[in-house]
Amino acid sequence: MPAAAPDPLAENLIADRAKAGRGAAGNPAGRYERYAGQAIDDGWLRELTEEDPDEEKIPTQLHIDTTRTIINRIDSPDLPYMRSINPYRGCEHGCIYCYARPSHSWLGYSAGLDFETQIFYKPDAAALLRAELAAKNYDPEPVTLGSNTDCYQPAERRLKITRSILEVLHVCDHPLAIITKSALVARDIDLLAPMAQKNLAHVSVSLTTLDPALARVMEPRAAAPWKRLATIKALAEAGIPVTVMTAPLIPGLNDMEMERLLEAAWEAGARAAHYTLVRLPYELKDLFRQWLETHRPGRAEHVLSLIRETRGGKLYDADYSQRRRGSGVYSDLIASRFTLAKKRLGFDREKRYLDKSRFRPPERNGQMGFTFA
């Protein structure tokens, strides 16, 4: 058979490549899109080169999220919380492993670069929260901030939406937990410390690596490892209970650091510890593979094979019974190492539960009552 004629367009395909300060290399179509596209250099645009770094910089764009409710009710049996608040959709931290990336597809955006550059924020979050807490049938339960995307990502420094939410919870003596990998949480110690004294506040800090070079490409706009340890120390010294989350542990990439992560967090003041195994749902599988081939090419296939070993031969299994911990020999080894390290260091010796009995609902419509003569 004669050789197939070369496709003239294929030679001009513009390959995805690492972008300055970003985790994902490309912007693949979401799973709900009918069509997928591929960029082509038609000769009019200059070829991107290492000498043109400005071409690789992608600005962050903020969009208003016009949601009508703010508290999410959770029914996942493997999660330790029943209610959550997410002030932002998308996350500028750009962590390549983030399981929340595919949620951007619900908005018609890509789980790739769109997730970390097209950020939706909820300017009415505090007002919506006040209204929900004031409802006659509201039954208080601890709420978790940052369960999907980080509530202290860079935009929070200017927008202060998370801060406004904390102010409402603080006034109402409503229990809350925070999950973050940002040093910005220390800004709100003035609110969190008095709440912690009443057993109303708890903070979990995600610590994935002590290697700044790995952190720089894996979590490009999140706080550096040393800053997270300093944040744990600042929170603990203020009397705020801190959990270290060695999450996610990625077999063959950062799981070998687990004991050192726990030791460093203990020295900083964390007194509880948890972990999760990396989760790669939907579009995230291909994004993570591309990241490995770009930043850790010599280790890519080894890492992926170990992940499959913990997921029954697949890169992801959504089964609630094992999606956070995995299954198999390698997964069991990680669990055993984690348990032994926690016991040796003294983590989780004291169980603390957030107090919901102190809750005081806000005045409806934000108004004080009137007395008529």
Steps between C-alpha positions, in 0.01 A plus 500: 500500500624850426593707801228733623543860394629718785248729662626854435317629808648243736846650453368836619320383814595717797589264782393574855793615711573620850378852575667737744341468844236250385448134574322372189674516164186518288128566491329180382128501434277404790309171504171678427626675186386366161818601322871510582754722328874511442698820447669533160783734404387635163814703447359832613589454865857492623624163613515477879857459625686502826617849407138619503397433864240776497301301244457227761357719774123469539315755714238408758146618428239540775127448441202556729318184607131581544418200719183522712614273784833468677487189723543169316346188654736201467384140475828322415545222756881520491523869595525610865279808456137551398503868399745714308546852365710577196549876447674437166466272199827421329829549682799711405737281701508278192573171679523249218359214711189687617191274492280813467631584152225305315235707681585791268348301215158560660553870425599440138870548566802274473643309795842609377618859488143634528470349848793707626445817294120540482402550864140549613438677831188548711474865608169441682634207702471669841147627436387161370653329802335740743161432339545121515609507863201720589246257352255363758574139404879534498668221696867582576773261391871580451576641156826439314655776290726401213386142450496537119719799412723698734317773688830690546620506141671822373175683412394484865772746595308773317140375498487384867197279440623226733565768760139623470373144548712457813363824640144365474594165656694678774205719600265201501735266688465253215756215483726479196795313357739632236709308246775699328856498372530879520691710754223762469290314760728655765348840412178390671649381827323791669168329422609137519682514834201614710282249318751225577483592870131411483578182303346646187793504254750255354747537211648230276812592304592295195872412483602294197878536477800661666676528162460861376590403143222239486253734669579774247380293204240283676327783692631810320307774681446338839709592804850354511551205736688707760220757499241235572705376794529858627123532463441184703725643770321838503158335526608257771663775707171692480320203655332386178495119456686401183488181296767428241364347181771309312271514204514378245763233529611410146666158474853527367500880510453631855390204712863437601488834687205404720691441825705819456183700429341374820815570703525856367131567565523362854795725578302797364206427732250280315346241730275307260583346163317352204587398146330418172628317196511694175167497313487544122133520392381580147722747310757508778654167393627642170605833654707325765659266247596799284647677804710196589631469144593869507653535846597144602540315167736235636259409778165540323423136416620379840273744684201414283557126545509540880179702492335222298624252758307690769187533282433145389685542170342836415617857549185577698221313671206705632389233749428686825645219708854551367529818292679693778731215604527265202539124518766236449845430643655840430201683645514280812870580537430874493225459759728298730784751471263786576352327805841414641637851445194660663528274802874558537463879488188520715241627253127466572538419869230749592171498311329838472151563369363833388225635726173581326305569820620863517337602172301825508305580181538849354209741492286437193566748220792632704269724705458536874160452655277800573294569811181703464350694790 
